[in-house]
mmCIF file of C-alpha atoms in Angstrom:
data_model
loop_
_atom_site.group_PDB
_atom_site.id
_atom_site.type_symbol
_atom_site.label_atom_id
_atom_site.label_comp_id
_atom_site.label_asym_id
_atom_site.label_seq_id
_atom_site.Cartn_x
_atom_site.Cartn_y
_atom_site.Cartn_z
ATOM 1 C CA UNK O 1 0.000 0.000 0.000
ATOM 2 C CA UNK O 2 1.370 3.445 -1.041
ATOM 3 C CA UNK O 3 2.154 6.061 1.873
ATOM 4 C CA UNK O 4 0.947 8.879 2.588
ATOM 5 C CA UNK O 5 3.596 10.678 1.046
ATOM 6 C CA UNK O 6 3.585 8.896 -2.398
ATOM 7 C CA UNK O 7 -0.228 9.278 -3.024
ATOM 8 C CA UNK O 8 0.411 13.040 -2.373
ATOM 9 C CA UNK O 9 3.153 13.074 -4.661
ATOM 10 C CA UNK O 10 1.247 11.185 -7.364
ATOM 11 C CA UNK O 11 -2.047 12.928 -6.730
ATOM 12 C CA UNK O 12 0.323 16.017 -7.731
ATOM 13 C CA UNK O 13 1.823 14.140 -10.964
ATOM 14 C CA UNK O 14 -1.387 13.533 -12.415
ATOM 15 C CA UNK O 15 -2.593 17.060 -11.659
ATOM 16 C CA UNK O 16 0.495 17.948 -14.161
ATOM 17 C CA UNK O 17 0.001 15.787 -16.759
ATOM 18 C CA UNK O 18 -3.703 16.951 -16.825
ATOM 19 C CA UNK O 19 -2.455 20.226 -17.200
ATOM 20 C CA UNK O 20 0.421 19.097 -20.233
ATOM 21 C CA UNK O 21 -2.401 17.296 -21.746
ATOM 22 C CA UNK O 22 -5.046 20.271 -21.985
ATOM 23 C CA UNK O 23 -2.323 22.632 -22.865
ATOM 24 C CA UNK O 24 -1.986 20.881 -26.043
ATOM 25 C CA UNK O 25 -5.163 22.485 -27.639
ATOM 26 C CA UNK O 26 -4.004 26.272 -26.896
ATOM 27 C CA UNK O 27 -0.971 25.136 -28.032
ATOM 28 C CA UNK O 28 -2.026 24.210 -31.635
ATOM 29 C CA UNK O 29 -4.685 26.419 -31.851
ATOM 30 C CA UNK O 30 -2.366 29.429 -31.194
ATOM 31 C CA UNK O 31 0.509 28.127 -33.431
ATOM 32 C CA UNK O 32 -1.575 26.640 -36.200
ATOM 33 C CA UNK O 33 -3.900 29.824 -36.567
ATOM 34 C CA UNK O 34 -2.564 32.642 -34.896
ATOM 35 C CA UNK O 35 1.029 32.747 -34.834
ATOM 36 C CA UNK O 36 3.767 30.866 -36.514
ATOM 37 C CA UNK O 37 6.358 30.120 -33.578
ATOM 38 C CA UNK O 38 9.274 32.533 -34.471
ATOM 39 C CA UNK O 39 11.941 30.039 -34.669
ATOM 40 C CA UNK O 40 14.523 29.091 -37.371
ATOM 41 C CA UNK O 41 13.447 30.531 -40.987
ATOM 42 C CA UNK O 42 10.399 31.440 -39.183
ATOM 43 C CA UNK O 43 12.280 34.423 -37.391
ATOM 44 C CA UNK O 44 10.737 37.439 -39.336
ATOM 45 C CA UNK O 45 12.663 40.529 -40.276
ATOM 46 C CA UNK O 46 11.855 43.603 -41.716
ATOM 47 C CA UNK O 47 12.090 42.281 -45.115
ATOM 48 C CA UNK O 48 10.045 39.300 -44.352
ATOM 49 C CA UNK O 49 7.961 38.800 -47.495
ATOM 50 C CA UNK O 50 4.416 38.715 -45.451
ATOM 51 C CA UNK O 51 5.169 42.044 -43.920
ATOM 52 C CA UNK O 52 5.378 40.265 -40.518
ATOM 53 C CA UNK O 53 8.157 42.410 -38.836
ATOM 54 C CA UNK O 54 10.099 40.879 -35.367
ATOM 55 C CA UNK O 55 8.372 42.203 -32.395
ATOM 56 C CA UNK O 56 9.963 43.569 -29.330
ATOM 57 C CA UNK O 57 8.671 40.791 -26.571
ATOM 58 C CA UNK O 58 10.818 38.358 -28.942
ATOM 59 C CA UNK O 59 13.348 39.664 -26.729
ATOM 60 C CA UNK O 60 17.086 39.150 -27.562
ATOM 61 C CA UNK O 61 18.379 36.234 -30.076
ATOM 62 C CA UNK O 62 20.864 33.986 -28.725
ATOM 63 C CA UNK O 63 23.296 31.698 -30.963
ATOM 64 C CA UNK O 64 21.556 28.680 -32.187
ATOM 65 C CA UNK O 65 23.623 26.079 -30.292
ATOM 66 C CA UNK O 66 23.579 27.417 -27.259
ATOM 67 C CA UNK O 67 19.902 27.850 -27.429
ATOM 68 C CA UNK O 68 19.332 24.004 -28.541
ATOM 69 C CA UNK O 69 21.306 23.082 -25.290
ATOM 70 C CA UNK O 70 19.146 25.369 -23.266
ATOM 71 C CA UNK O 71 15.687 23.997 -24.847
ATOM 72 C CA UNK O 72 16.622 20.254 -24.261
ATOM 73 C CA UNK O 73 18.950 20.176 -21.176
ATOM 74 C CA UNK O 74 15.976 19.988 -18.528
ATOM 75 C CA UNK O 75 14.678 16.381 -19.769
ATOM 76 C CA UNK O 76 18.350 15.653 -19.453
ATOM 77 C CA UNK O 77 18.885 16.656 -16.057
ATOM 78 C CA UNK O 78 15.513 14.869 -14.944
ATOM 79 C CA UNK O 79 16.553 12.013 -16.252
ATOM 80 C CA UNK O 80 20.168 12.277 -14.142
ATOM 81 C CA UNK O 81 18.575 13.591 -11.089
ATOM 82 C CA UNK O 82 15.692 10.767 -10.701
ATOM 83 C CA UNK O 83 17.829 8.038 -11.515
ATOM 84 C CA UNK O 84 20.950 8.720 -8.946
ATOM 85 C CA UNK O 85 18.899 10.629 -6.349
ATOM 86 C CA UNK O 86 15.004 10.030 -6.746
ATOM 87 C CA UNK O 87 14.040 7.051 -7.392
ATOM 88 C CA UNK O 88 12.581 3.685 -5.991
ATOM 89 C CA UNK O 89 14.396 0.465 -6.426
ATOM 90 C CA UNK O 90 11.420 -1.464 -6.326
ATOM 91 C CA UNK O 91 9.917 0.818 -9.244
ATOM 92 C CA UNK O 92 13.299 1.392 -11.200
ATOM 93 C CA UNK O 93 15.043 -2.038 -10.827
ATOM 94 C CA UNK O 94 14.142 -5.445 -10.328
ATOM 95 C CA UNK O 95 13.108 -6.321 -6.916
ATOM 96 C CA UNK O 96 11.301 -9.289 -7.283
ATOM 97 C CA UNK O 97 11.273 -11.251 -3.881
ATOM 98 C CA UNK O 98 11.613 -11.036 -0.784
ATOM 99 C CA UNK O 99 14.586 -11.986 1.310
ATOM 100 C CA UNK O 100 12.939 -15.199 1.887
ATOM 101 C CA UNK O 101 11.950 -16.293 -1.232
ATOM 102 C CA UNK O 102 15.162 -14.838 -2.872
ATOM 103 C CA UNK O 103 16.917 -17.241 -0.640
ATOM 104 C CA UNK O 104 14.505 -20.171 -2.050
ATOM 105 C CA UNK O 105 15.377 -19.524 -5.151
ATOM 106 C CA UNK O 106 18.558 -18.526 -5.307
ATOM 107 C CA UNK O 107 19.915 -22.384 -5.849
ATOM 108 C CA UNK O 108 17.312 -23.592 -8.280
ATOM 109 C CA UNK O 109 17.485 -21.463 -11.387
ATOM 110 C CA UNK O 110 17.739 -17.953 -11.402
ATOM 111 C CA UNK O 111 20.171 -15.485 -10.596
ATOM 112 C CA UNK O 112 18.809 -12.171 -8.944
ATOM 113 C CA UNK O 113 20.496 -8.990 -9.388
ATOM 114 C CA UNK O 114 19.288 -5.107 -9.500
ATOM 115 C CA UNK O 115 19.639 -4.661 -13.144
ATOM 116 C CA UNK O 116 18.334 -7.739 -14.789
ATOM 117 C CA UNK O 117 17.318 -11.566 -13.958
ATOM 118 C CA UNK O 118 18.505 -14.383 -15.593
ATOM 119 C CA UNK O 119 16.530 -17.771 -15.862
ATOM 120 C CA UNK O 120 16.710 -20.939 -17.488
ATOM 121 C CA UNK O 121 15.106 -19.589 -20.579
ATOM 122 C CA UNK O 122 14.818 -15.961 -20.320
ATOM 123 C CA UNK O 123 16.190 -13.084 -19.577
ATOM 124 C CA UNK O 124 14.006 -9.804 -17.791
ATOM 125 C CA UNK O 125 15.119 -6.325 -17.472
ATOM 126 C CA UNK O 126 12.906 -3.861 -15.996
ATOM 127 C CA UNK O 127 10.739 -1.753 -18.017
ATOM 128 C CA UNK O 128 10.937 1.204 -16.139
ATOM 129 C CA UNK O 129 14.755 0.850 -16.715
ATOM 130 C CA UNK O 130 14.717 0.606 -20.478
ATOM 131 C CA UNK O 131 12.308 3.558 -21.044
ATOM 132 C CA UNK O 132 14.683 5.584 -19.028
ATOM 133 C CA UNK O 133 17.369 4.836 -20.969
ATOM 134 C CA UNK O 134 15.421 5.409 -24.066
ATOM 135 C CA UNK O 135 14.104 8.706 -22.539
ATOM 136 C CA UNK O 136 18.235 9.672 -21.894
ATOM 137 C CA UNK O 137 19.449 8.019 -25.002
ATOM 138 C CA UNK O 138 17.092 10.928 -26.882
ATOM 139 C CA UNK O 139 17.754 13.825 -24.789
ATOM 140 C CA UNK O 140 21.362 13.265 -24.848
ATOM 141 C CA UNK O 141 21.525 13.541 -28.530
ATOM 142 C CA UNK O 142 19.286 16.635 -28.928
ATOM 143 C CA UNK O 143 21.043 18.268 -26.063
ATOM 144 C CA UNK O 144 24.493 17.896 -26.233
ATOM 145 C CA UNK O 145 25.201 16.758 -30.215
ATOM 146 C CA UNK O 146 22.603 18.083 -31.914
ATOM 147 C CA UNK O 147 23.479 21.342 -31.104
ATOM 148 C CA UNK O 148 27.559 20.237 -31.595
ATOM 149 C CA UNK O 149 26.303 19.190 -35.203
ATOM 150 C CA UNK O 150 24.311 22.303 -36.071
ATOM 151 C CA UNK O 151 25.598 24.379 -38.549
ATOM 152 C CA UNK O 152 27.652 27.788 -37.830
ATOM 153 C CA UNK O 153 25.198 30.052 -39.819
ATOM 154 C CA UNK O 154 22.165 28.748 -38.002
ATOM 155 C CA UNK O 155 19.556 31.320 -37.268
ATOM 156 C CA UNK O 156 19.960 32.737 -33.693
ATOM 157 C CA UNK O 157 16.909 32.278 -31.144
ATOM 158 C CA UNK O 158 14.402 34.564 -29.596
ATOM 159 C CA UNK O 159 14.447 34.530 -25.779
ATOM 160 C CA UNK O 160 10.512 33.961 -26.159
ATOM 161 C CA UNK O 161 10.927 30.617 -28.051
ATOM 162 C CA UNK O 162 13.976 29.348 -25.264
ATOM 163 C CA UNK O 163 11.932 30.219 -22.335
ATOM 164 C CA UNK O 164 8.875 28.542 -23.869
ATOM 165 C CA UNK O 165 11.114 25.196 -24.906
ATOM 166 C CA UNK O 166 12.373 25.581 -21.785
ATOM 167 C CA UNK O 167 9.616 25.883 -19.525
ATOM 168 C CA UNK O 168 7.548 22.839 -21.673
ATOM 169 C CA UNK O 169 10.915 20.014 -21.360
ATOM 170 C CA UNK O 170 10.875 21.141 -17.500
ATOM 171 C CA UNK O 171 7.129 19.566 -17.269
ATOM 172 C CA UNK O 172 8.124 17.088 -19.317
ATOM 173 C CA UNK O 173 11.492 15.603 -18.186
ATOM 174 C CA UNK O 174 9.432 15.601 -14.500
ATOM 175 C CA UNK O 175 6.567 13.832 -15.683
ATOM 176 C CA UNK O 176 8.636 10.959 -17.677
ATOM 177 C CA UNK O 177 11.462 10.697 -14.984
ATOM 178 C CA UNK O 178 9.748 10.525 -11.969
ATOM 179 C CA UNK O 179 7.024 8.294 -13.084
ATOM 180 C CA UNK O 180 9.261 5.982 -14.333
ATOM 181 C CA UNK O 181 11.722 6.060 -11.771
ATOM 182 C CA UNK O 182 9.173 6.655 -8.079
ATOM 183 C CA UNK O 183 5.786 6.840 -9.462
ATOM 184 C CA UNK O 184 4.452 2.906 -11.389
ATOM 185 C CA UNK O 185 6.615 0.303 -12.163
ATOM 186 C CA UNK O 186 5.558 -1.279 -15.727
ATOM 187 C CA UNK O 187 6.603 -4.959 -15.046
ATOM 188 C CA UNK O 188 9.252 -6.629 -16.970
ATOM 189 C CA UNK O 189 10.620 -6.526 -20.315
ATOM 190 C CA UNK O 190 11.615 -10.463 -21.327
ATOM 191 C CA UNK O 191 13.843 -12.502 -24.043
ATOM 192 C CA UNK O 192 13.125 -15.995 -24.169
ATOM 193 C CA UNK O 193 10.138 -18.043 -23.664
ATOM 194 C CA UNK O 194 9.826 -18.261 -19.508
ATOM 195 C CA UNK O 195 7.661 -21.390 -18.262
ATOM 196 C CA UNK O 196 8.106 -20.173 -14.513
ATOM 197 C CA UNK O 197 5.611 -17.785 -14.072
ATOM 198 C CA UNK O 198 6.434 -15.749 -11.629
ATOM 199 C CA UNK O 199 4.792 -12.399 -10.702
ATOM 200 C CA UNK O 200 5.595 -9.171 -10.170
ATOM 201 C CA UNK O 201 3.207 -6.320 -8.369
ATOM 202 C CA UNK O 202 0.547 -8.527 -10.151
ATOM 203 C CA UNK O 203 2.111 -8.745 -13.598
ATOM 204 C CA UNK O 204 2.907 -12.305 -14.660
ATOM 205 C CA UNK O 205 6.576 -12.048 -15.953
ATOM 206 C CA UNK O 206 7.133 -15.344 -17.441
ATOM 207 C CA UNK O 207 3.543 -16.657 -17.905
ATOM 208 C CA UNK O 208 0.879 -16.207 -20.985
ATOM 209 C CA UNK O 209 -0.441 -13.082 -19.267
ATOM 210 C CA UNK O 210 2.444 -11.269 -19.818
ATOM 211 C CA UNK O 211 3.552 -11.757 -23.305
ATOM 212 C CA UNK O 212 0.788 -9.143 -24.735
ATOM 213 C CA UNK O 213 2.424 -6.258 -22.433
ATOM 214 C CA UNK O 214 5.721 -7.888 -23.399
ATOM 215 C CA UNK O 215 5.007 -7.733 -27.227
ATOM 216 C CA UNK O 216 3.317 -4.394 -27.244
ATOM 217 C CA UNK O 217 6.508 -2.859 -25.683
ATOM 218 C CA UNK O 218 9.142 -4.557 -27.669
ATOM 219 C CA UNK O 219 7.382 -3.300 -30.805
ATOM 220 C CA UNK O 220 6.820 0.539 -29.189
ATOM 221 C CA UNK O 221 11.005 0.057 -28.960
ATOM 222 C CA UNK O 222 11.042 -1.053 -32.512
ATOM 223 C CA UNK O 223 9.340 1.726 -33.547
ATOM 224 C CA UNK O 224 10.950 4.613 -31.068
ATOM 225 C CA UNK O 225 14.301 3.724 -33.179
ATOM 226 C CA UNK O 226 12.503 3.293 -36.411
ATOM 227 C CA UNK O 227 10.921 6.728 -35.702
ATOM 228 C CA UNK O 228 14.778 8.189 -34.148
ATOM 229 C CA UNK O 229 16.156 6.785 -37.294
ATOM 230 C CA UNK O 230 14.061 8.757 -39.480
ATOM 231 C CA UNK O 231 14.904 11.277 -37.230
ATOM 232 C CA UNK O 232 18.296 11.350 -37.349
ATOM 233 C CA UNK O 233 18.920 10.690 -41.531
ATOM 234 C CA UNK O 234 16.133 13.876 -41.763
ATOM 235 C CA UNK O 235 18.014 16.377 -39.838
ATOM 236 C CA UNK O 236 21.473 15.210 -41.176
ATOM 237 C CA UNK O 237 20.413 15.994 -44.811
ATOM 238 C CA UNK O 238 19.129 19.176 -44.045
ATOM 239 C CA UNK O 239 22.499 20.318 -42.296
ATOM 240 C CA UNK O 240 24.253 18.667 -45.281
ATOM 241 C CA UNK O 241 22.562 20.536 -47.619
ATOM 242 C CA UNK O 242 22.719 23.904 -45.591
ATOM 243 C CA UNK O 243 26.645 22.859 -44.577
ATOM 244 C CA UNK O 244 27.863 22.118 -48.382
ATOM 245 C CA UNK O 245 25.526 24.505 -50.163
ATOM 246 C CA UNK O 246 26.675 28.303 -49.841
ATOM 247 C CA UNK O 247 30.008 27.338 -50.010
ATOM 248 C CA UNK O 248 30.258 25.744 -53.563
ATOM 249 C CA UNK O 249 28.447 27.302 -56.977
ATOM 250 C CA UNK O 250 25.421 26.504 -57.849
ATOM 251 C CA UNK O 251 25.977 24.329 -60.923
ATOM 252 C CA UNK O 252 28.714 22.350 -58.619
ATOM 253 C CA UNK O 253 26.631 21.939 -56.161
ATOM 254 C CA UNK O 254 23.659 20.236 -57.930
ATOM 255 C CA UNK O 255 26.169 18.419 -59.610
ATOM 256 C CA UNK O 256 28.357 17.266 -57.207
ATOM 257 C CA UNK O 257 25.625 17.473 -54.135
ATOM 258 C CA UNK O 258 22.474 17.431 -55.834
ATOM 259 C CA UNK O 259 22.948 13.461 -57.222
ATOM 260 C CA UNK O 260 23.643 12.570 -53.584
ATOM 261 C CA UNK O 261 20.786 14.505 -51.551
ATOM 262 C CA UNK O 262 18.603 15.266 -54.167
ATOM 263 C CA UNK O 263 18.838 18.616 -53.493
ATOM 264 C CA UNK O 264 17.468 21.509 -55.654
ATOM 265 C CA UNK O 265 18.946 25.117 -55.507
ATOM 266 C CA UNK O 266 16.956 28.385 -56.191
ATOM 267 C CA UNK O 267 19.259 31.518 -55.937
ATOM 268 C CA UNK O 268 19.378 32.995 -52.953
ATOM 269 C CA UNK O 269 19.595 36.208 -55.096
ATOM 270 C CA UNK O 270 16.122 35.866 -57.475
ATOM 271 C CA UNK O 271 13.000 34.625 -57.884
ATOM 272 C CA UNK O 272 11.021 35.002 -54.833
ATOM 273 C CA UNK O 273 13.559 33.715 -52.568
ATOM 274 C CA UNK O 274 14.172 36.922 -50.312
ATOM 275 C CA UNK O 275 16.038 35.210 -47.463
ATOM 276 C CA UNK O 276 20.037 35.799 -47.139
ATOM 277 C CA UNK O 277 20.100 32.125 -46.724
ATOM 278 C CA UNK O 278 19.851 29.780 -49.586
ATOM 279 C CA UNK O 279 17.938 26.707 -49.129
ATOM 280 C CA UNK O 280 17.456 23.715 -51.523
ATOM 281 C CA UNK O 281 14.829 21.103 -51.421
ATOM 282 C CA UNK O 282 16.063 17.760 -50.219
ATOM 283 C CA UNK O 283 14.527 14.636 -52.062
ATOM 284 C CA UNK O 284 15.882 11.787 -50.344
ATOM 285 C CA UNK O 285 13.300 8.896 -49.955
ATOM 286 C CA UNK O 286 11.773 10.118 -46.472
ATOM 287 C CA UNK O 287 11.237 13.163 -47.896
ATOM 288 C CA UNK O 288 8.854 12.238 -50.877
ATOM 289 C CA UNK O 289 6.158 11.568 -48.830
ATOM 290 C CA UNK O 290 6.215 14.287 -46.595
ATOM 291 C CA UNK O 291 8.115 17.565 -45.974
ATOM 292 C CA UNK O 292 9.475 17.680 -42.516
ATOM 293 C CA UNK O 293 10.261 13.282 -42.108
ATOM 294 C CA UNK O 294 12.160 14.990 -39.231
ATOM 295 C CA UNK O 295 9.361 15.979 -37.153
ATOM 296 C CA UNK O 296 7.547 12.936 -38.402
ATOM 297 C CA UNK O 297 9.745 10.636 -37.041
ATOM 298 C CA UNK O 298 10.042 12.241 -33.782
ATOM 299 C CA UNK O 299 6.081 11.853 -33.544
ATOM 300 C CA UNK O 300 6.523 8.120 -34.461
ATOM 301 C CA UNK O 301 9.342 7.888 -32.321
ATOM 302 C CA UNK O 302 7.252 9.227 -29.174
ATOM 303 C CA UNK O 303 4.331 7.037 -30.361
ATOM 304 C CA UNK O 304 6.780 4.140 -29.955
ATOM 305 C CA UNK O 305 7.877 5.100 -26.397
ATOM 306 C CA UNK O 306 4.222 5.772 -25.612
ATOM 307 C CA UNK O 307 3.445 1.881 -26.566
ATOM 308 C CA UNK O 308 6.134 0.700 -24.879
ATOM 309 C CA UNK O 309 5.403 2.182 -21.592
ATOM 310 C CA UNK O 310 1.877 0.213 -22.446
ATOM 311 C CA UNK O 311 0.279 3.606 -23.023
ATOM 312 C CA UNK O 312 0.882 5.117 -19.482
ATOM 313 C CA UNK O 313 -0.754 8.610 -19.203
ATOM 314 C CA UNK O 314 2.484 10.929 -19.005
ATOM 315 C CA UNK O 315 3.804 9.117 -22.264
ATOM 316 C CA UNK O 316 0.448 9.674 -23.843
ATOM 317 C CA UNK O 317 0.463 13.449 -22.863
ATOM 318 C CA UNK O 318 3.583 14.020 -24.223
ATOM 319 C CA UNK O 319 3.186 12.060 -27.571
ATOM 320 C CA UNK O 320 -0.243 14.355 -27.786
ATOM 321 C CA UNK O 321 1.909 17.689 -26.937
ATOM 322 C CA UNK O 322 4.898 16.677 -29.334
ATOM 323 C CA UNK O 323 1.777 16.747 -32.196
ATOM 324 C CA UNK O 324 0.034 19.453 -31.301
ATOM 325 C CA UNK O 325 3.920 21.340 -31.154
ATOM 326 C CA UNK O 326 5.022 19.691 -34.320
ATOM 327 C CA UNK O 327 2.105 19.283 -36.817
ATOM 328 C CA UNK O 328 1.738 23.008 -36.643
ATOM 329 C CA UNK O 329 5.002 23.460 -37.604
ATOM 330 C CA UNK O 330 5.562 20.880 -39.939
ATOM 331 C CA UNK O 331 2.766 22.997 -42.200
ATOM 332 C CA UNK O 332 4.061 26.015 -41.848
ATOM 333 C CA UNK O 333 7.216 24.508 -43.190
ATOM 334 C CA UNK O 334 5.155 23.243 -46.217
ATOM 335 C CA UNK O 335 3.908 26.558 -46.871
ATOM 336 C CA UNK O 336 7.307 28.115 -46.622
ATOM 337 C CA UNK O 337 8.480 25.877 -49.271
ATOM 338 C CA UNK O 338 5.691 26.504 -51.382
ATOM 339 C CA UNK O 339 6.175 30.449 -51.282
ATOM 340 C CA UNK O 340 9.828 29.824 -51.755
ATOM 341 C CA UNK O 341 10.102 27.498 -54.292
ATOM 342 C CA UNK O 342 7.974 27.473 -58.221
ATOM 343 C CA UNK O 343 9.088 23.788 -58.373
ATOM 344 C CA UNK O 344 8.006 22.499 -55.167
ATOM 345 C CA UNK O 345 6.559 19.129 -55.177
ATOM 346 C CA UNK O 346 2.949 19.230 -55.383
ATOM 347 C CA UNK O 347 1.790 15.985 -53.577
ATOM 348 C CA UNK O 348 3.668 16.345 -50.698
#
């Protein structure tokens, strides 16, 4: 039975991830019909070509990379914080007997440690655990090489958009981190067929009660890295393209470039392409089908870690925010490209 303490604690978890949830509407409401977030080519200027000039409670821009670190670097510290100093081994780590029945079994066929237990024919690993690490393994990236990675021309931040980044991974590297490490514990993640069928906190581990939670969450890990993967290829052709473009010609660089990306160039210097910048379209598989595969795959990578966790209701909250943040964006990308570029791809 929980304590005092913990129901108070996860009375005031829930309460949060009520409030992440709703805020999810306002939030694509507002940046779907009101206001594109001012963020990357999205920054306006006073030759921005809808006469949409940069407003004063912007505030100051900061340098792109430094502003990446700042907008991811709360999940990250969560995730540190909750796993060395706030957590519960019984929720975190494997814990499944008591001191008596540990003994029991300790000689027959098992061997019983905090990270993972071994039997005859299978091998568990906490759940709990392996979201964590799949929580870290993200953050990590988009908080300290991501922004290592990013180009040195990137477009410099408003304040507005860090403190908003910032203020939306706090919430949300509390609600995945805690839960996971002091709030449920999900059960066991298995290899192997087990014929045990041990329990744990009412979960079968081993038995035929367990393998539909078991399934479900090996494919949500299939497809967080199936989703991180598109991911990853999405946002290294993009900095490819901006990396390698400006500095070569254009006829060079569709030639040299433009085979291997399938990039297209418009000059930065006619048409209606006002911005100092020069962009190309990128044509690489993922990005036939849609525009932005990047923020595509970080959907389906968060729809992945959402069905791993079994759908838990922080997970769900967040895969519903990271839509209602990136959807809106992802369109206004498409209609950037379509004001940009005569030769855009129609069925996109």
């Amino acid at each position: 039975m929980a304590s005092p303490v913990h129901h108070g604690t996860m009375e005031f978890h829930r309460w949060v991830s009520n409030i992440f949830l709703v805020s999810s509407l306002p939030t694509y409401t507002i940046t779907r019909f009101v206001i594109v977030a001012p963020f990357g080519r999205h920054v306006p200027t006073s030759s921005s070509p809808n006469g949409i000039n940069y407003r004063w409670w912007y505030g100051p821009t900061l340098p792109a990379h430094f502003s990446w670190f700042l907008f991811e670097c709360p999940n990250l510290l969560w995730s540190i914080y909750c796993y060395f100093q706030c957590y519960d081994a019984d929720i975190l780590f494997l814990n499944l007997f008591d001191d008596e029945s540990a003994s029991q079994y300790s000689n027959e066929n098992e061997n019983i440690g905090a990270i993972f237990v071994q039997r005859k024919d299978s091998i568990s690993i906490s759940k709990n655990l392996v979201l964590l690490l799949l929580f870290t393994l993200h953050y990590f990236n988009r908080a300290v090489i991501y922004p290592m990675r990013m180009n040195s021309n990137s477009h410099e931040v408003p304040l507005i958009v860090i403190i908003s980044a910032m203020t939306v991974t706090t919430v949300n590297g509390y609600l995945q981190c805690f839960y996971l490490c002091k709030g449920v514990s999900l059960g066991e993640l298995t290899v192997g067929v087990g014929l045990d069928g041990y329990t744990r906190n009412n979960r079968s581990t081993a038995s035929g009660k367990s393998w539909g939670g078991n399934l479900l969450s090996w494919l949500g890990i299939v497809t967080f890295f199936t989703g991180m993967g598109i991911n990853l290829h999405s946002d290294g052709v993009l900095r490819k393209l901006r990396r390698y473009g400006p500095s070569m010609k254009p006829t060079t660089q569709l030639k040299n470039y433009g085979n291997s990306f399938g990039a297209a160039l418009i000059n930065s210097n006619g048409g209606n392409f006002t911005t100092s910048k020069p962009y190309y379209i990128p044509h690489t598989p993922f990005f036939r089908y849609v525009s932005c595969p990047n923020f595509a795959g970080e959907i389906l990578e968060w729809f992945g870690f959402a069905m791993a966790s079994e759908f838990s209701y922080p997970s769900v909250a967040f895969l519903v925010y990271t839509a209602a943040n990136l959807i809106p964006r992802g369109v206004a990308h498409l209609e950037w490209y379509l004001r940009k570029f005569d030769n855009y791809p129609k069925e996109r």
